[in-house]
Amino acid sequence: MTVAAPLIRLEGITKHYQMGGETIAALDGIDLQVARNDYVAFIGSSGSGKSTMMNILGCLDSPTQGKYFLNGRDVAGMSESELARTRNEEIGFIFQSFNLLTRATALQNVMQPLIYRGMRPAERARRAREAMARVGLENRLDHLPNQLSGGQRQRVAIARALCSEPSILLADEPTGNLDSTTAADIMALFDTLHAEGQTLIVVTHEPDIAAHCRRSVRLADGRVLSDVMNAPRMAAGHEESGHV
Ligand SMILES: Nc1ncnc2c1ncn2[C@@H]1O[C@H](COP(=O)(O)OP(=O)(O)OP(=O)(O)O)[C@@H](O)[C@H]1O
Ligand SMILES: [Mg+2]
């Protein structure tokens, strides 16, 4: 019987750093698979390797040892230009600090990744407007980042990630700079994207945030300590009912 290849397959991934004669194992033999449309939380204490893992998954960094297959392709075998294309077209990265261009409008920020595709400006703008509408910001296109709230800035960053229609959204502490109500709004948006078929991996320190995901992978000292399916979420008080 053939089984559909997982979107992500990691085999024995290690990442070692040499620091003054000492070797730090940020990742120490990770085996993990992520299926299409999975919704995974990476949890674990500070220094456990979560960001290192996200950087490898996002092809921003390469492992010291081990294999990473994305969409069935060995990432180590990709040329620089294939890696750049993969980062641009397959991966949507969302950061704690939003990482928006401060002098560019929301719409220009969202359009930016499409510039590298050789897409016509009118088509870029159309796609970016569509992504801004998906995150509920169709009436904030011309605002600069400092004219937006923290939650709105993160929505712009999410729209920027979405407009490439990536295979996977990687979010490293996306709610770390937001108050709890705004954080819940961002997670509700992620829940919707997941329901629409998006694959998501979210790094978080907060159990409330991890509980939105279907699956929790706990890292400790660069290893997978546990990998469990989360209990289905009950509708929370401030959310719309009917979501069981
Ligand atoms: N460039 C680097 N050089 C040396 N050591 C590093 C480097 N990057 C990370 N490390 C070490 O690797 C380990 C894992 O770091 P990582 O940033 O992945 O942790 P984390 O789980 O994301 O932590 P946090 O929750 O604080 O963000 C840490 O011990 C860290 O000090
Ligand atoms: Mg981190």
PDB file of C-alpha atoms and ligand atoms in Angstrom:
ATOM      1  CA  MET A   1       0.000   0.000   0.000  1.00  0.00           C
ATOM      2  CA  THR A   2       1.345   3.444  -0.814  1.00  0.00           C
ATOM      3  CA  VAL A   3       0.804   6.236   1.662  1.00  0.00           C
ATOM      4  CA  ALA A   4       0.827   9.882   0.583  1.00  0.00           C
ATOM      5  CA  ALA A   5       4.212  11.438   1.376  1.00  0.00           C
ATOM      6  CA  PRO A   6       4.040  13.764   4.384  1.00  0.00           C
ATOM      7  CA  LEU A   7       4.599  17.433   3.706  1.00  0.00           C
ATOM      8  CA  ILE A   8       7.564  17.395   6.095  1.00  0.00           C
ATOM      9  CA  ARG A   9       9.769  14.479   7.071  1.00  0.00           C
ATOM     10  CA  LEU A  10      12.754  14.906   9.377  1.00  0.00           C
ATOM     11  CA  GLU A  11      15.187  12.051   9.950  1.00  0.00           C
ATOM     12  CA  GLY A  12      17.835  12.357  12.648  1.00  0.00           C
ATOM     13  CA  ILE A  13      18.100  16.142  12.370  1.00  0.00           C
ATOM     14  CA  THR A  14      20.869  17.573  14.528  1.00  0.00           C
ATOM     15  CA  LYS A  15      22.183  21.116  14.758  1.00  0.00           C
ATOM     16  CA  HIS A  16      25.456  21.622  16.581  1.00  0.00           C
ATOM     17  CA  TYR A  17      27.101  24.938  17.382  1.00  0.00           C
ATOM     18  CA  GLN A  18      30.793  25.189  18.269  1.00  0.00           C
ATOM     19  CA  MET A  19      31.342  27.771  20.998  1.00  0.00           C
ATOM     20  CA  GLY A  20      34.868  28.180  22.383  1.00  0.00           C
ATOM     21  CA  GLY A  21      35.780  24.508  22.220  1.00  0.00           C
ATOM     22  CA  GLU A  22      32.369  23.413  23.468  1.00  0.00           C
ATOM     23  CA  THR A  23      29.690  21.798  21.286  1.00  0.00           C
ATOM     24  CA  ILE A  24      26.100  22.906  21.859  1.00  0.00           C
ATOM     25  CA  ALA A  25      23.496  20.496  20.521  1.00  0.00           C
ATOM     26  CA  ALA A  26      20.603  22.840  19.745  1.00  0.00           C
ATOM     27  CA  LEU A  27      18.905  19.886  18.026  1.00  0.00           C
ATOM     28  CA  ASP A  28      19.933  16.350  18.851  1.00  0.00           C
ATOM     29  CA  GLY A  29      18.402  13.717  16.573  1.00  0.00           C
ATOM     30  CA  ILE A  30      14.885  14.836  15.632  1.00  0.00           C
ATOM     31  CA  ASP A  31      12.601  12.409  13.796  1.00  0.00           C
ATOM     32  CA  LEU A  32       9.280  13.994  12.895  1.00  0.00           C
ATOM     33  CA  GLN A  33       6.618  13.967  10.209  1.00  0.00           C
ATOM     34  CA  VAL A  34       4.047  16.632   9.504  1.00  0.00           C
ATOM     35  CA  ALA A  35       1.120  15.807   7.227  1.00  0.00           C
ATOM     36  CA  ARG A  36      -0.618  18.261   4.940  1.00  0.00           C
ATOM     37  CA  ASN A  37      -3.195  20.333   6.820  1.00  0.00           C
ATOM     38  CA  ASP A  38      -1.654  19.420  10.186  1.00  0.00           C
ATOM     39  CA  TYR A  39      -1.733  22.122  12.892  1.00  0.00           C
ATOM     40  CA  VAL A  40       1.213  21.615  15.211  1.00  0.00           C
ATOM     41  CA  ALA A  41       2.403  23.450  18.335  1.00  0.00           C
ATOM     42  CA  PHE A  42       6.085  23.285  19.233  1.00  0.00           C
ATOM     43  CA  ILE A  43       6.388  23.795  22.957  1.00  0.00           C
ATOM     44  CA  GLY A  44       9.260  23.486  25.427  1.00  0.00           C
ATOM     45  CA  SER A  45      11.337  25.658  27.696  1.00  0.00           C
ATOM     46  CA  SER A  46      13.643  28.443  26.571  1.00  0.00           C
ATOM     47  CA  GLY A  47      16.684  27.009  24.807  1.00  0.00           C
ATOM     48  CA  SER A  48      15.017  23.688  23.988  1.00  0.00           C
ATOM     49  CA  GLY A  49      15.569  24.194  20.237  1.00  0.00           C
ATOM     50  CA  LYS A  50      12.216  25.496  18.965  1.00  0.00           C
ATOM     51  CA  SER A  51      13.535  28.425  16.934  1.00  0.00           C
ATOM     52  CA  THR A  52      16.443  26.366  15.616  1.00  0.00           C
ATOM     53  CA  MET A  53      13.906  23.822  14.398  1.00  0.00           C
ATOM     54  CA  MET A  54      11.738  26.499  12.746  1.00  0.00           C
ATOM     55  CA  ASN A  55      14.756  27.985  10.988  1.00  0.00           C
ATOM     56  CA  ILE A  56      15.634  24.585   9.557  1.00  0.00           C
ATOM     57  CA  LEU A  57      12.029  23.888   8.539  1.00  0.00           C
ATOM     58  CA  GLY A  58      11.919  27.310   6.877  1.00  0.00           C
ATOM     59  CA  CYS A  59      15.162  26.578   4.960  1.00  0.00           C
ATOM     60  CA  LEU A  60      16.767  29.602   6.649  1.00  0.00           C
ATOM     61  CA  ASP A  61      19.365  27.336   8.202  1.00  0.00           C
ATOM     62  CA  SER A  62      20.714  23.866   7.436  1.00  0.00           C
ATOM     63  CA  PRO A  63      21.224  20.969   9.848  1.00  0.00           C
ATOM     64  CA  THR A  64      24.625  19.610  10.883  1.00  0.00           C
ATOM     65  CA  GLN A  65      23.349  16.086  10.261  1.00  0.00           C
ATOM     66  CA  GLY A  66      20.165  14.366   9.216  1.00  0.00           C
ATOM     67  CA  LYS A  67      17.701  14.652   6.362  1.00  0.00           C
ATOM     68  CA  TYR A  68      14.886  17.094   5.723  1.00  0.00           C
ATOM     69  CA  PHE A  69      12.342  16.211   3.039  1.00  0.00           C
ATOM     70  CA  LEU A  70       9.874  18.947   2.108  1.00  0.00           C
ATOM     71  CA  ASN A  71       7.113  17.883  -0.276  1.00  0.00           C
ATOM     72  CA  GLY A  72       9.130  14.674  -0.803  1.00  0.00           C
ATOM     73  CA  ARG A  73      12.252  16.598  -1.876  1.00  0.00           C
ATOM     74  CA  ASP A  74      15.583  16.394  -0.063  1.00  0.00           C
ATOM     75  CA  VAL A  75      16.310  19.992   0.923  1.00  0.00           C
ATOM     76  CA  ALA A  76      20.070  19.308   1.167  1.00  0.00           C
ATOM     77  CA  GLY A  77      20.076  18.488  -2.553  1.00  0.00           C
ATOM     78  CA  MET A  78      18.645  21.869  -3.588  1.00  0.00           C
ATOM     79  CA  SER A  79      20.765  24.493  -5.312  1.00  0.00           C
ATOM     80  CA  GLU A  80      20.884  28.034  -3.898  1.00  0.00           C
ATOM     81  CA  SER A  81      18.297  29.213  -6.404  1.00  0.00           C
ATOM     82  CA  GLU A  82      15.969  26.283  -5.639  1.00  0.00           C
ATOM     83  CA  LEU A  83      16.329  27.066  -1.919  1.00  0.00           C
ATOM     84  CA  ALA A  84      15.484  30.706  -2.538  1.00  0.00           C
ATOM     85  CA  ARG A  85      12.461  29.683  -4.593  1.00  0.00           C
ATOM     86  CA  THR A  86      11.375  27.235  -1.885  1.00  0.00           C
ATOM     87  CA  ARG A  87      11.646  29.919   0.827  1.00  0.00           C
ATOM     88  CA  ASN A  88       9.690  32.341  -1.320  1.00  0.00           C
ATOM     89  CA  GLU A  89       6.960  30.019  -2.596  1.00  0.00           C
ATOM     90  CA  GLU A  90       6.608  27.144  -0.128  1.00  0.00           C
ATOM     91  CA  ILE A  91       7.227  28.775   3.253  1.00  0.00           C
ATOM     92  CA  GLY A  92       5.333  31.547   4.998  1.00  0.00           C
ATOM     93  CA  PHE A  93       7.223  32.811   8.055  1.00  0.00           C
ATOM     94  CA  ILE A  94       5.571  34.784  10.856  1.00  0.00           C
ATOM     95  CA  PHE A  95       7.694  36.259  13.629  1.00  0.00           C
ATOM     96  CA  GLN A  96       7.034  37.527  17.142  1.00  0.00           C
ATOM     97  CA  SER A  97       8.265  41.000  16.149  1.00  0.00           C
ATOM     98  CA  PHE A  98       6.211  41.139  12.893  1.00  0.00           C
ATOM     99  CA  ASN A  99       9.293  42.135  10.795  1.00  0.00           C
ATOM    100  CA  LEU A 100       7.440  44.611   8.579  1.00  0.00           C
ATOM    101  CA  LEU A 101       9.170  47.249   6.474  1.00  0.00           C
ATOM    102  CA  THR A 102       8.537  50.414   8.489  1.00  0.00           C
ATOM    103  CA  ARG A 103       8.491  52.849   5.533  1.00  0.00           C
ATOM    104  CA  ALA A 104       6.201  50.722   3.379  1.00  0.00           C
ATOM    105  CA  THR A 105       2.407  50.645   3.577  1.00  0.00           C
ATOM    106  CA  ALA A 106       0.561  47.535   4.672  1.00  0.00           C
ATOM    107  CA  LEU A 107      -0.260  46.711   1.031  1.00  0.00           C
ATOM    108  CA  GLN A 108       3.349  47.239  -0.082  1.00  0.00           C
ATOM    109  CA  ASN A 109       4.545  44.960   2.738  1.00  0.00           C
ATOM    110  CA  VAL A 110       2.154  42.217   1.661  1.00  0.00           C
ATOM    111  CA  MET A 111       3.111  42.562  -2.034  1.00  0.00           C
ATOM    112  CA  GLN A 112       6.818  42.430  -1.333  1.00  0.00           C
ATOM    113  CA  PRO A 113       7.437  38.639  -1.593  1.00  0.00           C
ATOM    114  CA  LEU A 114       5.648  38.603  -4.953  1.00  0.00           C
ATOM    115  CA  ILE A 115       8.194  40.984  -6.482  1.00  0.00           C
ATOM    116  CA  TYR A 116      10.661  38.088  -6.730  1.00  0.00           C
ATOM    117  CA  ARG A 117       8.182  36.117  -8.819  1.00  0.00           C
ATOM    118  CA  GLY A 118       8.325  38.432 -11.773  1.00  0.00           C
ATOM    119  CA  MET A 119       4.606  39.075 -11.343  1.00  0.00           C
ATOM    120  CA  ARG A 120       3.035  42.161 -12.919  1.00  0.00           C
ATOM    121  CA  PRO A 121       2.382  44.999 -10.423  1.00  0.00           C
ATOM    122  CA  ALA A 122      -1.384  44.893 -11.017  1.00  0.00           C
ATOM    123  CA  GLU A 123      -1.476  41.152 -10.294  1.00  0.00           C
ATOM    124  CA  ARG A 124       0.704  41.628  -7.171  1.00  0.00           C
ATOM    125  CA  ALA A 125      -1.659  44.305  -5.887  1.00  0.00           C
ATOM    126  CA  ARG A 126      -4.708  42.155  -6.605  1.00  0.00           C
ATOM    127  CA  ARG A 127      -3.264  39.189  -4.715  1.00  0.00           C
ATOM    128  CA  ALA A 128      -2.116  41.386  -1.819  1.00  0.00           C
ATOM    129  CA  ARG A 129      -5.557  43.020  -1.500  1.00  0.00           C
ATOM    130  CA  GLU A 130      -7.108  39.568  -1.425  1.00  0.00           C
ATOM    131  CA  ALA A 131      -4.698  38.480   1.353  1.00  0.00           C
ATOM    132  CA  MET A 132      -5.448  41.666   3.330  1.00  0.00           C
ATOM    133  CA  ALA A 133      -9.161  40.864   3.040  1.00  0.00           C
ATOM    134  CA  ARG A 134      -8.551  37.332   4.325  1.00  0.00           C
ATOM    135  CA  VAL A 135      -7.060  38.767   7.529  1.00  0.00           C
ATOM    136  CA  GLY A 136      -9.835  41.356   7.864  1.00  0.00           C
ATOM    137  CA  LEU A 137      -7.727  44.424   6.977  1.00  0.00           C
ATOM    138  CA  GLU A 138      -9.136  45.440   3.591  1.00  0.00           C
ATOM    139  CA  ASN A 139      -9.684  48.955   5.006  1.00  0.00           C
ATOM    140  CA  ARG A 140      -6.075  49.445   6.195  1.00  0.00           C
ATOM    141  CA  LEU A 141      -4.183  49.060   2.896  1.00  0.00           C
ATOM    142  CA  ASP A 142      -2.415  52.426   2.971  1.00  0.00           C
ATOM    143  CA  HIS A 143      -1.507  52.508   6.662  1.00  0.00           C
ATOM    144  CA  LEU A 144       2.143  52.401   7.662  1.00  0.00           C
ATOM    145  CA  PRO A 145       3.065  49.792  10.303  1.00  0.00           C
ATOM    146  CA  ASN A 146       3.321  52.468  13.039  1.00  0.00           C
ATOM    147  CA  GLN A 147      -0.253  53.545  12.233  1.00  0.00           C
ATOM    148  CA  LEU A 148      -1.515  50.042  13.057  1.00  0.00           C
ATOM    149  CA  SER A 149      -2.095  48.228  16.351  1.00  0.00           C
ATOM    150  CA  GLY A 150       0.092  45.273  17.302  1.00  0.00           C
ATOM    151  CA  GLY A 151      -2.606  42.784  16.345  1.00  0.00           C
ATOM    152  CA  GLN A 152      -3.131  44.550  13.009  1.00  0.00           C
ATOM    153  CA  ARG A 153       0.632  44.509  12.324  1.00  0.00           C
ATOM    154  CA  GLN A 154       0.686  40.781  12.923  1.00  0.00           C
ATOM    155  CA  ARG A 155      -2.291  40.395  10.565  1.00  0.00           C
ATOM    156  CA  VAL A 156      -0.335  42.258   7.871  1.00  0.00           C
ATOM    157  CA  ALA A 157       2.564  39.851   8.460  1.00  0.00           C
ATOM    158  CA  ILE A 158       0.144  36.932   8.135  1.00  0.00           C
ATOM    159  CA  ALA A 159      -1.283  38.397   4.910  1.00  0.00           C
ATOM    160  CA  ARG A 160       2.282  38.759   3.592  1.00  0.00           C
ATOM    161  CA  ALA A 161       2.918  35.088   4.396  1.00  0.00           C
ATOM    162  CA  LEU A 162      -0.397  34.019   2.837  1.00  0.00           C
ATOM    163  CA  CYS A 163      -0.135  35.892  -0.434  1.00  0.00           C
ATOM    164  CA  SER A 164       2.495  33.422  -1.679  1.00  0.00           C
ATOM    165  CA  GLU A 165       0.029  30.575  -1.030  1.00  0.00           C
ATOM    166  CA  PRO A 166       2.752  28.672   0.855  1.00  0.00           C
ATOM    167  CA  SER A 167       2.624  24.928   1.574  1.00  0.00           C
ATOM    168  CA  ILE A 168       3.274  25.688   5.215  1.00  0.00           C
ATOM    169  CA  LEU A 169       2.961  28.603   7.624  1.00  0.00           C
ATOM    170  CA  LEU A 170       5.682  28.696  10.286  1.00  0.00           C
ATOM    171  CA  ALA A 171       4.957  31.049  13.191  1.00  0.00           C
ATOM    172  CA  ASP A 172       7.601  31.541  15.912  1.00  0.00           C
ATOM    173  CA  GLU A 173       5.867  32.989  19.021  1.00  0.00           C
ATOM    174  CA  PRO A 174       3.368  34.913  16.840  1.00  0.00           C
ATOM    175  CA  THR A 175       1.441  36.130  19.880  1.00  0.00           C
ATOM    176  CA  GLY A 176       4.463  36.847  22.096  1.00  0.00           C
ATOM    177  CA  ASN A 177       4.101  40.643  21.721  1.00  0.00           C
ATOM    178  CA  LEU A 178       0.296  40.743  21.964  1.00  0.00           C
ATOM    179  CA  ASP A 179      -2.158  40.985  24.851  1.00  0.00           C
ATOM    180  CA  SER A 180      -4.250  37.904  25.534  1.00  0.00           C
ATOM    181  CA  THR A 181      -7.407  39.102  23.726  1.00  0.00           C
ATOM    182  CA  THR A 182      -5.474  40.056  20.579  1.00  0.00           C
ATOM    183  CA  ALA A 183      -3.548  36.780  20.825  1.00  0.00           C
ATOM    184  CA  ALA A 184      -6.855  34.880  20.873  1.00  0.00           C
ATOM    185  CA  ASP A 185      -7.966  36.792  17.740  1.00  0.00           C
ATOM    186  CA  ILE A 186      -4.771  35.815  15.925  1.00  0.00           C
ATOM    187  CA  MET A 187      -5.238  32.176  16.954  1.00  0.00           C
ATOM    188  CA  ALA A 188      -8.870  32.288  15.771  1.00  0.00           C
ATOM    189  CA  LEU A 189      -7.511  33.443  12.391  1.00  0.00           C
ATOM    190  CA  PHE A 190      -5.041  30.520  12.387  1.00  0.00           C
ATOM    191  CA  ASP A 191      -7.934  28.168  13.241  1.00  0.00           C
ATOM    192  CA  THR A 192      -9.825  29.473  10.191  1.00  0.00           C
ATOM    193  CA  LEU A 193      -6.785  29.054   7.931  1.00  0.00           C
ATOM    194  CA  HIS A 194      -6.395  25.497   9.221  1.00  0.00           C
ATOM    195  CA  ALA A 195     -10.081  24.785   8.537  1.00  0.00           C
ATOM    196  CA  GLU A 196      -9.517  26.093   4.983  1.00  0.00           C
ATOM    197  CA  GLY A 197      -6.745  23.526   4.476  1.00  0.00           C
ATOM    198  CA  GLN A 198      -3.568  25.401   5.466  1.00  0.00           C
ATOM    199  CA  THR A 199      -0.739  23.517   7.206  1.00  0.00           C
ATOM    200  CA  LEU A 200       0.569  25.426  10.256  1.00  0.00           C
ATOM    201  CA  ILE A 201       3.346  25.051  12.827  1.00  0.00           C
ATOM    202  CA  VAL A 202       3.263  27.447  15.777  1.00  0.00           C
ATOM    203  CA  VAL A 203       5.944  27.888  18.439  1.00  0.00           C
ATOM    204  CA  THR A 204       4.559  29.027  21.763  1.00  0.00           C
ATOM    205  CA  HIS A 205       5.246  29.129  25.486  1.00  0.00           C
ATOM    206  CA  GLU A 206       1.561  29.386  26.330  1.00  0.00           C
ATOM    207  CA  PRO A 207      -0.690  26.355  26.896  1.00  0.00           C
ATOM    208  CA  ASP A 208      -3.759  28.391  25.795  1.00  0.00           C
ATOM    209  CA  ILE A 209      -2.150  29.019  22.424  1.00  0.00           C
ATOM    210  CA  ALA A 210      -0.935  25.426  22.001  1.00  0.00           C
ATOM    211  CA  ALA A 211      -4.474  24.207  22.767  1.00  0.00           C
ATOM    212  CA  HIS A 212      -5.683  25.730  19.477  1.00  0.00           C
ATOM    213  CA  CYS A 213      -3.477  23.273  17.587  1.00  0.00           C
ATOM    214  CA  ARG A 214      -4.357  19.651  16.863  1.00  0.00           C
ATOM    215  CA  ARG A 215      -1.033  18.314  17.983  1.00  0.00           C
ATOM    216  CA  SER A 216       1.641  19.320  20.535  1.00  0.00           C
ATOM    217  CA  VAL A 217       5.295  18.424  20.070  1.00  0.00           C
ATOM    218  CA  ARG A 218       7.345  19.117  23.195  1.00  0.00           C
ATOM    219  CA  LEU A 219      11.072  19.703  22.759  1.00  0.00           C
ATOM    220  CA  ALA A 220      13.606  19.379  25.559  1.00  0.00           C
ATOM    221  CA  ASP A 221      17.370  19.749  25.057  1.00  0.00           C
ATOM    222  CA  GLY A 222      16.965  19.478  21.294  1.00  0.00           C
ATOM    223  CA  ARG A 223      14.958  16.250  21.398  1.00  0.00           C
ATOM    224  CA  VAL A 224      11.286  15.394  21.010  1.00  0.00           C
ATOM    225  CA  LEU A 225      10.126  14.674  24.560  1.00  0.00           C
ATOM    226  CA  SER A 226       6.498  14.023  23.632  1.00  0.00           C
ATOM    227  CA  ASP A 227       4.228  14.237  20.599  1.00  0.00           C
ATOM    228  CA  VAL A 228       0.514  14.078  21.391  1.00  0.00           C
ATOM    229  CA  MET A 229      -2.830  14.896  19.809  1.00  0.00           C
ATOM    230  CA  ASN A 230      -4.601  17.662  21.717  1.00  0.00           C
ATOM    231  CA  ALA A 231      -8.088  17.200  23.069  1.00  0.00           C
ATOM    232  CA  PRO A 232     -10.674  18.909  20.825  1.00  0.00           C
ATOM    233  CA  ARG A 233     -11.227  22.461  21.991  1.00  0.00           C
ATOM    234  CA  MET A 234     -14.472  23.425  23.665  1.00  0.00           C
ATOM    235  CA  ALA A 235     -15.982  26.760  22.681  1.00  0.00           C
ATOM    236  CA  ALA A 236     -14.489  29.429  24.944  1.00  0.00           C
ATOM    237  CA  GLY A 237     -16.733  32.048  26.545  1.00  0.00           C
ATOM    238  CA  HIS A 238     -15.876  34.955  24.249  1.00  0.00           C
ATOM    239  CA  GLU A 239     -15.947  32.935  21.052  1.00  0.00           C
ATOM    240  CA  GLU A 240     -18.908  32.245  18.865  1.00  0.00           C
ATOM    241  CA  SER A 241     -20.845  29.210  19.916  1.00  0.00           C
ATOM    242  CA  GLY A 242     -21.231  26.251  17.633  1.00  0.00           C
ATOM    243  CA  HIS A 243     -17.468  25.692  17.547  1.00  0.00           C
ATOM    244  CA  VAL A 244     -17.084  22.415  19.442  1.00  0.00           C
TER     245      VAL A 244
HETATM  246  N1  LIG B   1      23.856  30.837  16.599  1.00  0.00           N
HETATM  247  C1  LIG B   1      24.000  30.117  17.720  1.00  0.00           C
HETATM  248  N2  LIG B   1      25.232  29.875  18.214  1.00  0.00           N
HETATM  249  C2  LIG B   1      25.381  29.142  19.341  1.00  0.00           C
HETATM  250  N3  LIG B   1      24.373  28.586  20.046  1.00  0.00           N
HETATM  251  C3  LIG B   1      23.129  28.804  19.595  1.00  0.00           C
HETATM  252  C4  LIG B   1      22.871  29.577  18.425  1.00  0.00           C
HETATM  253  N4  LIG B   1      21.529  29.616  18.207  1.00  0.00           N
HETATM  254  C5  LIG B   1      20.971  28.909  19.218  1.00  0.00           C
HETATM  255  N5  LIG B   1      21.932  28.430  20.051  1.00  0.00           N
HETATM  256  C6  LIG B   1      21.706  27.592  21.246  1.00  0.00           C
HETATM  257  O1  LIG B   1      20.875  26.514  20.850  1.00  0.00           O
HETATM  258  C7  LIG B   1      19.909  26.231  21.857  1.00  0.00           C
HETATM  259  C8  LIG B   1      18.501  26.287  21.256  1.00  0.00           C
HETATM  260  O2  LIG B   1      18.195  27.645  20.922  1.00  0.00           O
HETATM  261  P1  LIG B   1      16.775  28.072  20.325  1.00  0.00           P
HETATM  262  O3  LIG B   1      16.877  29.500  19.970  1.00  0.00           O
HETATM  263  O4  LIG B   1      16.394  27.111  19.269  1.00  0.00           O
HETATM  264  O5  LIG B   1      15.826  27.871  21.594  1.00  0.00           O
HETATM  265  P2  LIG B   1      14.270  28.182  21.761  1.00  0.00           P
HETATM  266  O6  LIG B   1      13.624  26.894  22.161  1.00  0.00           O
HETATM  267  O7  LIG B   1      13.752  28.863  20.555  1.00  0.00           O
HETATM  268  O8  LIG B   1      14.263  29.172  23.015  1.00  0.00           O
HETATM  269  P3  LIG B   1      13.289  30.437  23.325  1.00  0.00           P
HETATM  270  O9  LIG B   1      12.015  29.833  23.861  1.00  0.00           O
HETATM  271  O10 LIG B   1      14.045  31.180  24.388  1.00  0.00           O
HETATM  272  O11 LIG B   1      13.099  31.230  22.076  1.00  0.00           O
HETATM  273  C9  LIG B   1      20.151  27.237  22.958  1.00  0.00           C
HETATM  274  O12 LIG B   1      20.910  26.605  23.974  1.00  0.00           O
HETATM  275  C10 LIG B   1      20.938  28.330  22.305  1.00  0.00           C
HETATM  276  O13 LIG B   1      21.783  28.960  23.219  1.00  0.00           O
HETATM  277 MG    MG B   2      12.971  30.782  20.187  1.00  0.00          MG
END
